[in-house]
Amino acid sequence: NAGVMQNPRHLVRRRGQEARLRCSPMKGHSHVYWYRQLPEEGLKFMVYLQKENIIDESGMPKERFSAEFPKEGPSILRIQQVVRGDSAAYFCASSRSANEKLFFGSGTQLSVL
Amino acid sequence: AQTVTQSQPEMSVQEAETVTLSCTYDTSENNYYLFWYKQPPSRQMILVIRQEAYKQQNATENRFSVNFQKAAKSFSLKISDSQLGDTAMYFCAFMNQNRDDKIIFGKGTRLHILP
């Protein structure tokens, strides 16, 4: 049973480009969470999704950031027109249901040049 | 709003010693979970230990144990017989039990185990 899979592990983008980060939850998990980690900081909540629904996006920046978790396929975190301040590690976590244990992926390190 | 505070940015101890990492939190909720996560250089987030607020008994996982003081809103992690593989960032975290599933993390403590 594979864990939470995130790809790519490293992503380099130039300012103004788009970044697409993918997360495949563990098998049987329908709850997905995205977190962002800035250097020397803890993880900050961004968004919580269930299949085809955004449950809580209170941590998402108002512009340029979007997330989806379609019925089929991985969850996608999309960042449009990236800026240097978007450089961070982005972690995905999944759980089988609410209040069950979260399993984290290994993160995607986004570097914006 | 809930907050989690880790007052020790960095710590170093000799191998085989015992070390305690501090964590305090602020909440008006009565039912919640507290966690300690370990993040080694591989960046993987590994759950070390979990505590339900309604349980008075402190959680224990092998060499890892917590001192949960609900009234003081304190949740420290004790690592006994520390090993080189314990070198990592350690994050204290909080989650409401009855509302949403947001986990709120502290800023972390970087722990070095010295040979």
CSV table of C-alpha atoms in Angstrom, one decimal:
chain,number,residue,atom,x,y,z
A,1,ASN,CA,0.0,0.0,0.0
A,2,ALA,CA,1.9,3.0,-1.3
A,3,GLY,CA,1.9,6.1,0.9
A,4,VAL,CA,0.9,9.6,-0.2
A,5,MET,CA,2.7,10.3,-3.4
A,6,GLN,CA,3.6,13.8,-4.4
A,7,ASN,CA,5.3,14.8,-7.7
A,8,PRO,CA,7.4,16.3,-8.7
A,9,ARG,CA,9.8,16.2,-5.7
A,10,HIS,CA,11.5,19.4,-7.0
A,11,LEU,CA,10.0,22.0,-9.3
A,12,VAL,CA,11.8,25.0,-10.7
A,13,ARG,CA,9.9,27.8,-12.3
A,14,ARG,CA,10.7,31.3,-13.5
A,15,ARG,CA,8.7,34.2,-12.3
A,16,GLY,CA,5.4,34.5,-14.1
A,17,GLN,CA,5.2,30.8,-15.0
A,18,GLU,CA,2.6,28.3,-13.7
A,19,ALA,CA,3.3,25.6,-11.2
A,20,ARG,CA,1.2,22.4,-10.9
A,21,LEU,CA,1.8,20.2,-7.9
A,22,ARG,CA,0.3,16.7,-7.8
A,23,CYS,CA,-0.8,14.6,-4.9
A,24,SER,CA,-2.1,11.1,-5.0
A,25,PRO,CA,-3.6,10.2,-1.6
A,26,MET,CA,-3.3,6.8,0.0
A,27,LYS,CA,-5.6,4.1,-1.3
A,28,GLY,CA,-9.0,4.5,0.3
A,29,HIS,CA,-8.4,8.0,1.4
A,30,SER,CA,-10.9,10.7,0.3
A,31,HIS,CA,-9.7,13.6,2.4
A,32,VAL,CA,-6.7,15.7,1.1
A,33,TYR,CA,-5.0,18.6,2.7
A,34,TRP,CA,-2.3,20.9,1.4
A,35,TYR,CA,0.2,22.7,3.6
A,36,ARG,CA,3.1,25.1,2.8
A,37,GLN,CA,6.4,25.2,4.7
A,38,LEU,CA,8.6,28.2,4.4
A,39,PRO,CA,12.3,27.8,5.3
A,40,GLU,CA,12.8,27.4,9.1
A,41,GLU,CA,9.0,27.5,9.6
A,42,GLY,CA,6.3,25.1,10.5
A,43,LEU,CA,3.7,23.9,8.1
A,44,LYS,CA,0.9,26.3,7.4
A,45,PHE,CA,-2.5,25.0,6.4
A,46,MET,CA,-3.7,26.0,2.9
A,47,VAL,CA,-6.7,24.0,1.8
A,48,TYR,CA,-8.8,20.9,2.7
A,49,LEU,CA,-10.6,19.0,0.0
A,50,GLN,CA,-12.8,15.9,-0.3
A,51,LYS,CA,-13.6,14.3,-3.7
A,52,GLU,CA,-14.8,17.1,-6.0
A,53,ASN,CA,-15.4,19.5,-3.1
A,54,ILE,CA,-13.4,22.2,-1.3
A,55,ILE,CA,-14.2,22.0,2.3
A,56,ASP,CA,-11.9,24.7,3.8
A,57,GLU,CA,-9.7,27.1,1.8
A,58,SER,CA,-9.1,29.6,4.5
A,59,GLY,CA,-5.4,29.3,4.2
A,60,MET,CA,-5.2,29.8,0.5
A,61,PRO,CA,-4.0,33.1,-0.8
A,62,LYS,CA,-6.8,35.0,-2.5
A,63,GLU,CA,-5.2,35.2,-5.9
A,64,ARG,CA,-3.1,32.9,-8.1
A,65,PHE,CA,-3.6,29.8,-6.0
A,66,SER,CA,-6.2,27.1,-6.7
A,67,ALA,CA,-6.7,23.5,-5.7
A,68,GLU,CA,-8.9,20.6,-7.0
A,69,PHE,CA,-9.5,17.0,-6.1
A,70,PRO,CA,-11.4,15.5,-9.0
A,71,LYS,CA,-13.4,12.3,-8.9
A,72,GLU,CA,-10.7,10.5,-10.8
A,73,GLY,CA,-7.0,11.3,-10.5
A,74,PRO,CA,-4.7,13.2,-8.2
A,75,SER,CA,-5.3,16.4,-6.3
A,76,ILE,CA,-3.7,19.4,-8.0
A,77,LEU,CA,-2.4,22.5,-6.4
A,78,ARG,CA,-2.0,25.2,-9.0
A,79,ILE,CA,-0.1,28.4,-8.7
A,80,GLN,CA,-0.4,30.9,-11.5
A,81,GLN,CA,2.2,33.6,-12.3
A,82,VAL,CA,4.6,32.4,-9.6
A,83,VAL,CA,6.7,34.9,-7.7
A,84,ARG,CA,9.8,34.4,-5.6
A,85,GLY,CA,7.8,34.4,-2.4
A,86,ASP,CA,6.0,31.3,-3.5
A,87,SER,CA,9.3,29.3,-3.1
A,88,ALA,CA,8.6,26.8,-0.4
A,89,ALA,CA,8.0,23.1,0.3
A,90,TYR,CA,4.4,22.1,-0.4
A,91,PHE,CA,3.1,19.1,1.5
A,92,CYS,CA,0.0,17.0,0.9
A,93,ALA,CA,-1.6,14.8,3.5
A,94,SER,CA,-4.5,12.4,3.3
A,95,SER,CA,-6.9,10.6,5.6
A,96,ARG,CA,-9.6,8.1,5.3
A,97,SER,CA,-12.1,10.2,7.1
A,98,ALA,CA,-12.4,13.2,9.3
A,99,ASN,CA,-10.5,13.0,12.6
A,100,GLU,CA,-8.5,9.9,11.4
A,101,LYS,CA,-4.8,9.9,11.3
A,102,LEU,CA,-3.1,12.1,8.6
A,103,PHE,CA,-0.4,10.6,6.4
A,104,PHE,CA,1.9,13.1,4.8
A,105,GLY,CA,3.7,12.9,1.4
A,106,SER,CA,7.4,13.9,1.1
A,107,GLY,CA,6.5,17.3,-0.3
A,108,THR,CA,7.3,19.2,-3.5
A,109,GLN,CA,10.1,21.8,-3.2
A,110,LEU,CA,9.1,24.7,-5.4
A,111,SER,CA,11.9,27.1,-6.4
A,112,VAL,CA,11.1,30.3,-8.3
A,113,LEU,CA,14.0,31.9,-10.1
B,1,ALA,CA,-7.6,31.4,17.1
B,2,GLN,CA,-5.5,28.5,18.2
B,3,THR,CA,-1.7,29.0,18.4
B,4,VAL,CA,1.2,26.6,19.1
B,5,THR,CA,4.4,27.9,20.5
B,6,GLN,CA,7.8,26.1,20.6
B,7,SER,CA,10.2,28.2,22.5
B,8,GLN,CA,13.4,26.3,21.7
B,9,PRO,CA,14.5,26.9,18.1
B,10,GLU,CA,17.5,24.5,18.4
B,11,MET,CA,18.8,21.9,20.9
B,12,SER,CA,21.8,19.6,21.1
B,13,VAL,CA,22.3,16.6,23.4
B,14,GLN,CA,24.7,13.7,23.6
B,15,GLU,CA,23.7,10.3,22.3
B,16,ALA,CA,21.9,8.2,25.0
B,17,GLU,CA,20.9,11.2,27.0
B,18,THR,CA,17.3,12.2,27.7
B,19,VAL,CA,16.0,15.4,26.1
B,20,THR,CA,12.7,17.3,26.6
B,21,LEU,CA,11.2,19.6,23.9
B,22,SER,CA,8.7,22.2,25.1
B,23,CYS,CA,5.4,23.2,23.5
B,24,THR,CA,2.6,25.4,24.7
B,25,TYR,CA,-0.6,26.1,23.0
B,26,ASP,CA,-3.6,28.4,23.2
B,27,THR,CA,-7.2,27.4,22.7
B,28,SER,CA,-10.7,27.9,24.1
B,29,GLU,CA,-11.7,24.4,23.0
B,30,ASN,CA,-12.1,21.5,25.4
B,31,ASN,CA,-11.8,18.6,22.9
B,32,TYR,CA,-8.8,18.5,20.7
B,33,TYR,CA,-5.8,16.4,19.7
B,34,LEU,CA,-2.1,17.2,20.2
B,35,PHE,CA,0.7,15.8,18.1
B,36,TRP,CA,4.5,15.7,17.8
B,37,TYR,CA,5.8,15.3,14.3
B,38,LYS,CA,9.4,14.5,13.3
B,39,GLN,CA,10.9,15.9,10.1
B,40,PRO,CA,14.3,14.4,9.2
B,41,PRO,CA,16.4,15.8,6.4
B,42,SER,CA,14.5,13.7,4.0
B,43,ARG,CA,11.6,16.1,4.6
B,44,GLN,CA,9.1,13.3,5.3
B,45,MET,CA,6.7,14.3,8.1
B,46,ILE,CA,6.5,11.4,10.6
B,47,LEU,CA,3.9,11.2,13.4
B,48,VAL,CA,5.8,10.5,16.6
B,49,ILE,CA,3.0,10.6,19.1
B,50,ARG,CA,-0.6,11.7,19.5
B,51,GLN,CA,-2.6,12.7,22.6
B,52,GLU,CA,-6.3,13.1,23.0
B,53,ALA,CA,-7.1,16.0,25.3
B,54,TYR,CA,-9.8,14.1,27.1
B,55,LYS,CA,-7.3,11.5,28.2
B,56,GLN,CA,-5.5,12.3,31.4
B,57,GLN,CA,-2.9,9.6,30.9
B,58,ASN,CA,0.2,10.7,29.0
B,59,ALA,CA,0.8,9.0,25.7
B,60,THR,CA,3.9,6.9,25.2
B,61,GLU,CA,5.5,5.3,22.2
B,62,ASN,CA,8.7,3.4,23.0
B,63,ARG,CA,11.4,6.0,23.8
B,64,PHE,CA,9.0,8.9,23.3
B,65,SER,CA,6.6,10.1,25.9
B,66,VAL,CA,4.7,13.3,26.5
B,67,ASN,CA,3.9,15.4,29.6
B,68,PHE,CA,0.5,16.8,28.9
B,69,GLN,CA,-0.7,19.5,31.3
B,70,LYS,CA,-4.1,20.5,30.1
B,71,ALA,CA,-4.7,23.3,32.6
B,72,ALA,CA,-1.3,24.8,31.8
B,73,LYS,CA,-1.8,24.1,28.0
B,74,SER,CA,1.6,22.5,27.9
B,75,PHE,CA,2.6,19.5,25.8
B,76,SER,CA,6.3,18.6,26.1
B,77,LEU,CA,8.0,15.7,24.4
B,78,LYS,CA,10.6,13.6,26.2
B,79,ILE,CA,13.0,11.4,24.2
B,80,SER,CA,14.8,8.8,26.3
B,81,ASP,CA,18.0,7.1,25.4
B,82,SER,CA,18.4,9.4,22.4
B,83,GLN,CA,19.9,8.0,19.2
B,84,LEU,CA,21.6,9.6,16.2
B,85,GLY,CA,18.6,8.8,14.1
B,86,ASP,CA,16.5,11.1,16.3
B,87,THR,CA,18.3,14.1,14.7
B,88,ALA,CA,15.5,16.1,13.0
B,89,MET,CA,13.1,19.0,13.2
B,90,TYR,CA,10.3,18.3,15.7
B,91,PHE,CA,7.0,20.0,15.3
B,92,CYS,CA,4.3,20.3,18.0
B,93,ALA,CA,0.8,20.5,16.5
B,94,PHE,CA,-2.8,21.0,17.5
B,95,MET,CA,-6.2,20.0,15.9
B,96,ASN,CA,-9.7,20.6,17.0
B,97,GLN,CA,-11.7,17.4,17.5
B,98,ASN,CA,-15.1,18.6,16.6
B,99,ARG,CA,-14.7,21.2,13.9
B,100,ASP,CA,-12.5,21.1,11.0
B,101,ASP,CA,-9.4,19.0,10.4
B,102,LYS,CA,-6.9,21.8,10.2
B,103,ILE,CA,-3.7,20.9,12.0
B,104,ILE,CA,-1.9,24.0,13.4
B,105,PHE,CA,1.9,23.6,13.7
B,106,GLY,CA,4.5,25.3,15.8
B,107,LYS,CA,7.6,26.6,14.2
B,108,GLY,CA,9.6,23.6,15.2
B,109,THR,CA,12.7,22.7,17.3
B,110,ARG,CA,15.8,21.5,15.5
B,111,LEU,CA,17.3,18.7,17.6
B,112,HIS,CA,20.9,17.5,17.1
B,113,ILE,CA,22.0,14.2,18.7
B,114,LEU,CA,25.7,14.3,19.1
B,115,PRO,CA,27.9,11.1,18.9
